[in-house]
Amino acid sequence: MAPRKAAALRDTEDGRSLREHLIGTAADLISANGTAELTVRAIARAAGVADGVLYNHFTDKEELLADALAEHVRRVEAGLGELPVPGSATVESNLRAQLAYGLALHKEILPAFAGLLARPAVLARFGELAGETWRDRLAGYLRAEKELGRLGGDVDAATAMLVGVCHESVLTALLPHGPEVTTSPATEAVVKTVLEGIAVR
């Protein structure tokens, strides 16, 4: 006889475990409302379970939040499409695509991280789950282009500049009356400035 399905999962057909359901529900709440006011009770209610059920599947709230944050980031990245392949198109257009991806990614995920700055245990656990980040992929792309002879200069510094632009743009936009995060003439200027620094001489 098959084990009974948890009540919260009886109307679902995706085969998720209750643990996966709880992570997915918490990720939904992070996407909709951020993390600052996210409570165990709110997650349990949205998941259709009693508060104590969460502790049958997670050591503590921090573990659940870290898993949910990782799921939120995975979902955002899945919706952003593919990054450029080294050696394809032009380096300039690829840098533009990389920066657009980074801005869109950070616009969606930084507010969630900002709500957890006072919970270093969650961020530390997330770091263990995160695996390869966009920053890692950007650095790998630039190194590969350098190996192909399409770039020169300090690609690690270029990586830091591009990631820093994403952080600064999104964090500024989070402030009251901050500018909206868009692909603007400033973004074009950043791409040209970075490219000038790592262009093949």
PDB file of C-alpha atoms in Angstrom:
ATOM      1  CA  MET A   1       0.000   0.000   0.000  1.00  0.00           C
ATOM      2  CA  ALA A   2       1.342   3.430  -0.967  1.00  0.00           C
ATOM      3  CA  PRO A   3       1.949   5.875   1.895  1.00  0.00           C
ATOM      4  CA  ARG A   4      -0.807   8.390   2.518  1.00  0.00           C
ATOM      5  CA  LYS A   5      -0.278  11.729   0.861  1.00  0.00           C
ATOM      6  CA  ALA A   6       0.029  14.708   3.190  1.00  0.00           C
ATOM      7  CA  ALA A   7      -3.194  16.713   3.309  1.00  0.00           C
ATOM      8  CA  ALA A   8      -1.469  19.816   1.941  1.00  0.00           C
ATOM      9  CA  LEU A   9      -0.435  17.848  -1.162  1.00  0.00           C
ATOM     10  CA  ARG A  10      -3.658  15.988  -1.916  1.00  0.00           C
ATOM     11  CA  ASP A  11      -4.710  18.419  -4.642  1.00  0.00           C
ATOM     12  CA  THR A  12      -1.298  18.509  -6.315  1.00  0.00           C
ATOM     13  CA  GLU A  13      -0.075  16.322  -9.170  1.00  0.00           C
ATOM     14  CA  ASP A  14       3.590  17.340  -9.370  1.00  0.00           C
ATOM     15  CA  GLY A  15       4.942  14.607  -7.106  1.00  0.00           C
ATOM     16  CA  ARG A  16       6.633  17.031  -4.721  1.00  0.00           C
ATOM     17  CA  SER A  17       7.465  15.920  -1.200  1.00  0.00           C
ATOM     18  CA  LEU A  18       6.107  17.938   1.705  1.00  0.00           C
ATOM     19  CA  ARG A  19       9.589  19.381   2.247  1.00  0.00           C
ATOM     20  CA  GLU A  20       9.698  20.535  -1.393  1.00  0.00           C
ATOM     21  CA  HIS A  21       6.181  21.938  -1.033  1.00  0.00           C
ATOM     22  CA  LEU A  22       7.249  23.981   1.986  1.00  0.00           C
ATOM     23  CA  ILE A  23      10.341  25.301   0.200  1.00  0.00           C
ATOM     24  CA  GLY A  24       8.286  26.182  -2.869  1.00  0.00           C
ATOM     25  CA  THR A  25       5.651  27.936  -0.778  1.00  0.00           C
ATOM     26  CA  ALA A  26       8.266  29.965   1.082  1.00  0.00           C
ATOM     27  CA  ALA A  27       9.910  30.859  -2.251  1.00  0.00           C
ATOM     28  CA  ASP A  28       6.506  32.052  -3.529  1.00  0.00           C
ATOM     29  CA  LEU A  29       6.162  34.297  -0.474  1.00  0.00           C
ATOM     30  CA  ILE A  30       9.694  35.658  -0.907  1.00  0.00           C
ATOM     31  CA  SER A  31       8.936  36.474  -4.533  1.00  0.00           C
ATOM     32  CA  ALA A  32       5.690  38.231  -3.632  1.00  0.00           C
ATOM     33  CA  ASN A  33       6.581  39.966  -0.373  1.00  0.00           C
ATOM     34  CA  GLY A  34      10.301  39.687   0.309  1.00  0.00           C
ATOM     35  CA  THR A  35      11.832  38.241   3.458  1.00  0.00           C
ATOM     36  CA  ALA A  36      11.704  40.994   6.056  1.00  0.00           C
ATOM     37  CA  GLU A  37       8.317  40.028   7.497  1.00  0.00           C
ATOM     38  CA  LEU A  38       8.329  36.338   6.572  1.00  0.00           C
ATOM     39  CA  THR A  39       7.330  34.173   9.537  1.00  0.00           C
ATOM     40  CA  VAL A  40       6.982  30.452  10.154  1.00  0.00           C
ATOM     41  CA  ARG A  41       3.265  30.987  10.706  1.00  0.00           C
ATOM     42  CA  ALA A  42       2.856  32.739   7.352  1.00  0.00           C
ATOM     43  CA  ILE A  43       4.711  29.951   5.540  1.00  0.00           C
ATOM     44  CA  ALA A  44       2.701  27.258   7.308  1.00  0.00           C
ATOM     45  CA  ARG A  45      -0.624  28.941   6.531  1.00  0.00           C
ATOM     46  CA  ALA A  46       0.263  29.434   2.871  1.00  0.00           C
ATOM     47  CA  ALA A  47       1.416  25.804   2.672  1.00  0.00           C
ATOM     48  CA  GLY A  48      -1.741  24.519   4.339  1.00  0.00           C
ATOM     49  CA  VAL A  49       0.029  22.873   7.293  1.00  0.00           C
ATOM     50  CA  ALA A  50       0.272  23.362  11.043  1.00  0.00           C
ATOM     51  CA  ASP A  51       3.153  25.542  12.268  1.00  0.00           C
ATOM     52  CA  GLY A  52       4.968  22.644  13.908  1.00  0.00           C
ATOM     53  CA  VAL A  53       5.086  20.592  10.695  1.00  0.00           C
ATOM     54  CA  LEU A  54       7.934  22.764   9.401  1.00  0.00           C
ATOM     55  CA  TYR A  55      10.186  21.485  12.182  1.00  0.00           C
ATOM     56  CA  ASN A  56       9.619  17.905  11.068  1.00  0.00           C
ATOM     57  CA  HIS A  57      11.410  18.741   7.816  1.00  0.00           C
ATOM     58  CA  PHE A  58      13.883  21.501   8.746  1.00  0.00           C
ATOM     59  CA  THR A  59      16.277  21.964  11.641  1.00  0.00           C
ATOM     60  CA  ASP A  60      15.067  25.522  12.121  1.00  0.00           C
ATOM     61  CA  LYS A  61      13.565  28.503  10.337  1.00  0.00           C
ATOM     62  CA  GLU A  62      16.998  29.508   9.028  1.00  0.00           C
ATOM     63  CA  GLU A  63      17.357  26.251   7.104  1.00  0.00           C
ATOM     64  CA  LEU A  64      13.935  26.678   5.492  1.00  0.00           C
ATOM     65  CA  LEU A  65      14.622  30.312   4.575  1.00  0.00           C
ATOM     66  CA  ALA A  66      18.019  29.454   3.050  1.00  0.00           C
ATOM     67  CA  ASP A  67      16.484  26.682   0.946  1.00  0.00           C
ATOM     68  CA  ALA A  68      13.618  28.955  -0.100  1.00  0.00           C
ATOM     69  CA  LEU A  69      16.010  31.783  -0.993  1.00  0.00           C
ATOM     70  CA  ALA A  70      18.044  29.386  -3.155  1.00  0.00           C
ATOM     71  CA  GLU A  71      14.841  28.246  -4.865  1.00  0.00           C
ATOM     72  CA  HIS A  72      13.794  31.867  -5.438  1.00  0.00           C
ATOM     73  CA  VAL A  73      17.147  32.630  -7.096  1.00  0.00           C
ATOM     74  CA  ARG A  74      16.898  29.485  -9.265  1.00  0.00           C
ATOM     75  CA  ARG A  75      13.440  30.497 -10.437  1.00  0.00           C
ATOM     76  CA  VAL A  76      14.548  34.041 -11.287  1.00  0.00           C
ATOM     77  CA  GLU A  77      17.553  32.783 -13.238  1.00  0.00           C
ATOM     78  CA  ALA A  78      15.440  30.215 -15.088  1.00  0.00           C
ATOM     79  CA  GLY A  79      13.276  33.065 -16.374  1.00  0.00           C
ATOM     80  CA  LEU A  80      16.173  35.155 -17.637  1.00  0.00           C
ATOM     81  CA  GLY A  81      17.228  32.917 -20.510  1.00  0.00           C
ATOM     82  CA  GLU A  82      20.669  31.847 -21.639  1.00  0.00           C
ATOM     83  CA  LEU A  83      23.864  33.853 -21.280  1.00  0.00           C
ATOM     84  CA  PRO A  84      26.147  34.467 -24.285  1.00  0.00           C
ATOM     85  CA  VAL A  85      28.592  31.763 -25.314  1.00  0.00           C
ATOM     86  CA  PRO A  86      32.280  32.729 -25.545  1.00  0.00           C
ATOM     87  CA  GLY A  87      33.302  33.317 -29.143  1.00  0.00           C
ATOM     88  CA  SER A  88      29.779  34.073 -30.334  1.00  0.00           C
ATOM     89  CA  ALA A  89      28.476  37.395 -31.694  1.00  0.00           C
ATOM     90  CA  THR A  90      30.592  40.384 -30.650  1.00  0.00           C
ATOM     91  CA  VAL A  91      32.172  40.894 -27.245  1.00  0.00           C
ATOM     92  CA  GLU A  92      30.402  44.251 -26.949  1.00  0.00           C
ATOM     93  CA  SER A  93      26.942  42.789 -27.561  1.00  0.00           C
ATOM     94  CA  ASN A  94      27.747  39.916 -25.211  1.00  0.00           C
ATOM     95  CA  LEU A  95      28.818  42.290 -22.440  1.00  0.00           C
ATOM     96  CA  ARG A  96      25.591  44.211 -22.953  1.00  0.00           C
ATOM     97  CA  ALA A  97      23.635  40.945 -22.596  1.00  0.00           C
ATOM     98  CA  GLN A  98      25.634  39.962 -19.500  1.00  0.00           C
ATOM     99  CA  LEU A  99      24.973  43.318 -17.859  1.00  0.00           C
ATOM    100  CA  ALA A 100      21.257  43.245 -18.735  1.00  0.00           C
ATOM    101  CA  TYR A 101      21.060  39.749 -17.200  1.00  0.00           C
ATOM    102  CA  GLY A 102      22.903  40.888 -14.075  1.00  0.00           C
ATOM    103  CA  LEU A 103      20.689  43.940 -13.607  1.00  0.00           C
ATOM    104  CA  ALA A 104      17.502  41.904 -14.039  1.00  0.00           C
ATOM    105  CA  LEU A 105      18.775  39.224 -11.668  1.00  0.00           C
ATOM    106  CA  HIS A 106      19.810  41.638  -8.960  1.00  0.00           C
ATOM    107  CA  LYS A 107      16.598  43.640  -9.272  1.00  0.00           C
ATOM    108  CA  GLU A 108      14.672  40.481  -8.366  1.00  0.00           C
ATOM    109  CA  ILE A 109      16.932  38.969  -5.702  1.00  0.00           C
ATOM    110  CA  LEU A 110      18.633  41.819  -3.822  1.00  0.00           C
ATOM    111  CA  PRO A 111      15.445  42.929  -2.015  1.00  0.00           C
ATOM    112  CA  ALA A 112      15.155  39.413  -0.580  1.00  0.00           C
ATOM    113  CA  PHE A 113      18.770  39.494   0.600  1.00  0.00           C
ATOM    114  CA  ALA A 114      18.332  42.960   2.066  1.00  0.00           C
ATOM    115  CA  GLY A 115      15.597  41.615   4.339  1.00  0.00           C
ATOM    116  CA  LEU A 116      18.018  39.024   5.717  1.00  0.00           C
ATOM    117  CA  LEU A 117      21.012  41.223   6.550  1.00  0.00           C
ATOM    118  CA  ALA A 118      20.276  40.769  10.250  1.00  0.00           C
ATOM    119  CA  ARG A 119      20.182  36.970   9.831  1.00  0.00           C
ATOM    120  CA  PRO A 120      23.735  35.956   8.908  1.00  0.00           C
ATOM    121  CA  ALA A 121      22.975  32.282   9.589  1.00  0.00           C
ATOM    122  CA  VAL A 122      20.474  32.266   6.705  1.00  0.00           C
ATOM    123  CA  LEU A 123      22.928  33.953   4.345  1.00  0.00           C
ATOM    124  CA  ALA A 124      25.715  31.566   5.366  1.00  0.00           C
ATOM    125  CA  ARG A 125      23.495  28.558   4.675  1.00  0.00           C
ATOM    126  CA  PHE A 126      22.417  30.056   1.377  1.00  0.00           C
ATOM    127  CA  GLY A 127      26.072  30.443   0.437  1.00  0.00           C
ATOM    128  CA  GLU A 128      26.547  26.702   0.963  1.00  0.00           C
ATOM    129  CA  LEU A 129      23.595  25.964  -1.338  1.00  0.00           C
ATOM    130  CA  ALA A 130      24.184  28.553  -4.036  1.00  0.00           C
ATOM    131  CA  GLY A 131      26.690  26.728  -6.240  1.00  0.00           C
ATOM    132  CA  GLU A 132      27.839  28.635  -9.330  1.00  0.00           C
ATOM    133  CA  THR A 133      26.584  32.213  -9.367  1.00  0.00           C
ATOM    134  CA  TRP A 134      26.121  34.695 -12.204  1.00  0.00           C
ATOM    135  CA  ARG A 135      29.343  36.355 -11.057  1.00  0.00           C
ATOM    136  CA  ASP A 136      31.143  33.020 -11.505  1.00  0.00           C
ATOM    137  CA  ARG A 137      29.651  32.566 -14.972  1.00  0.00           C
ATOM    138  CA  LEU A 138      30.517  36.147 -15.968  1.00  0.00           C
ATOM    139  CA  ALA A 139      34.120  35.676 -14.827  1.00  0.00           C
ATOM    140  CA  GLY A 140      34.287  32.377 -16.707  1.00  0.00           C
ATOM    141  CA  TYR A 141      32.910  34.016 -19.848  1.00  0.00           C
ATOM    142  CA  LEU A 142      35.483  36.828 -19.740  1.00  0.00           C
ATOM    143  CA  ARG A 143      38.363  34.418 -19.094  1.00  0.00           C
ATOM    144  CA  ALA A 144      37.230  32.257 -22.016  1.00  0.00           C
ATOM    145  CA  GLU A 145      37.076  35.287 -24.318  1.00  0.00           C
ATOM    146  CA  LYS A 146      40.588  36.218 -23.214  1.00  0.00           C
ATOM    147  CA  GLU A 147      41.816  32.704 -24.007  1.00  0.00           C
ATOM    148  CA  LEU A 148      40.232  33.044 -27.446  1.00  0.00           C
ATOM    149  CA  GLY A 149      42.193  36.245 -28.001  1.00  0.00           C
ATOM    150  CA  ARG A 150      39.093  38.445 -28.157  1.00  0.00           C
ATOM    151  CA  LEU A 151      39.905  40.224 -24.867  1.00  0.00           C
ATOM    152  CA  GLY A 152      43.024  41.327 -23.019  1.00  0.00           C
ATOM    153  CA  GLY A 153      43.692  43.185 -19.792  1.00  0.00           C
ATOM    154  CA  ASP A 154      42.462  42.378 -16.295  1.00  0.00           C
ATOM    155  CA  VAL A 155      39.248  40.411 -16.708  1.00  0.00           C
ATOM    156  CA  ASP A 156      38.901  39.935 -12.922  1.00  0.00           C
ATOM    157  CA  ALA A 157      38.725  43.720 -12.501  1.00  0.00           C
ATOM    158  CA  ALA A 158      36.201  43.873 -15.361  1.00  0.00           C
ATOM    159  CA  THR A 159      34.091  41.250 -13.582  1.00  0.00           C
ATOM    160  CA  ALA A 160      34.169  43.280 -10.362  1.00  0.00           C
ATOM    161  CA  MET A 161      33.143  46.443 -12.240  1.00  0.00           C
ATOM    162  CA  LEU A 162      30.168  44.813 -13.952  1.00  0.00           C
ATOM    163  CA  VAL A 163      28.939  43.131 -10.775  1.00  0.00           C
ATOM    164  CA  GLY A 164      29.463  46.364  -8.848  1.00  0.00           C
ATOM    165  CA  VAL A 165      27.317  48.288 -11.326  1.00  0.00           C
ATOM    166  CA  CYS A 166      24.488  45.802 -10.736  1.00  0.00           C
ATOM    167  CA  HIS A 167      24.771  46.109  -6.971  1.00  0.00           C
ATOM    168  CA  GLU A 168      24.961  49.905  -7.014  1.00  0.00           C
ATOM    169  CA  SER A 169      22.097  50.303  -9.489  1.00  0.00           C
ATOM    170  CA  VAL A 170      19.727  48.017  -7.610  1.00  0.00           C
ATOM    171  CA  LEU A 171      20.630  49.128  -4.088  1.00  0.00           C
ATOM    172  CA  THR A 172      20.178  52.770  -5.105  1.00  0.00           C
ATOM    173  CA  ALA A 173      16.789  51.918  -6.594  1.00  0.00           C
ATOM    174  CA  LEU A 174      15.726  50.358  -3.262  1.00  0.00           C
ATOM    175  CA  LEU A 175      16.128  53.707  -1.516  1.00  0.00           C
ATOM    176  CA  PRO A 176      13.148  56.073  -1.292  1.00  0.00           C
ATOM    177  CA  HIS A 177      12.840  58.021  -4.542  1.00  0.00           C
ATOM    178  CA  GLY A 178      15.640  55.958  -6.070  1.00  0.00           C
ATOM    179  CA  PRO A 179      15.822  55.606  -9.871  1.00  0.00           C
ATOM    180  CA  GLU A 180      14.188  52.695 -11.613  1.00  0.00           C
ATOM    181  CA  VAL A 181      16.598  49.955 -12.709  1.00  0.00           C
ATOM    182  CA  THR A 182      16.722  50.008 -16.500  1.00  0.00           C
ATOM    183  CA  THR A 183      19.116  49.469 -19.359  1.00  0.00           C
ATOM    184  CA  SER A 184      20.034  53.124 -19.833  1.00  0.00           C
ATOM    185  CA  PRO A 185      22.649  55.228 -21.630  1.00  0.00           C
ATOM    186  CA  ALA A 186      24.696  54.804 -18.413  1.00  0.00           C
ATOM    187  CA  THR A 187      24.681  51.049 -19.011  1.00  0.00           C
ATOM    188  CA  GLU A 188      26.019  51.583 -22.508  1.00  0.00           C
ATOM    189  CA  ALA A 189      28.743  53.790 -21.054  1.00  0.00           C
ATOM    190  CA  VAL A 190      29.678  51.077 -18.560  1.00  0.00           C
ATOM    191  CA  VAL A 191      29.986  48.469 -21.308  1.00  0.00           C
ATOM    192  CA  LYS A 192      32.171  50.771 -23.403  1.00  0.00           C
ATOM    193  CA  THR A 193      34.334  51.694 -20.424  1.00  0.00           C
ATOM    194  CA  VAL A 194      34.850  48.070 -19.416  1.00  0.00           C
ATOM    195  CA  LEU A 195      35.511  47.065 -22.998  1.00  0.00           C
ATOM    196  CA  GLU A 196      38.113  49.809 -23.397  1.00  0.00           C
ATOM    197  CA  GLY A 197      39.909  48.441 -20.357  1.00  0.00           C
ATOM    198  CA  ILE A 198      40.037  44.834 -21.564  1.00  0.00           C
ATOM    199  CA  ALA A 199      40.151  45.272 -25.324  1.00  0.00           C
ATOM    200  CA  VAL A 200      42.918  43.512 -27.196  1.00  0.00           C
ATOM    201  CA  ARG A 201      45.730  46.023 -27.833  1.00  0.00           C
TER     202      ARG A 201
END
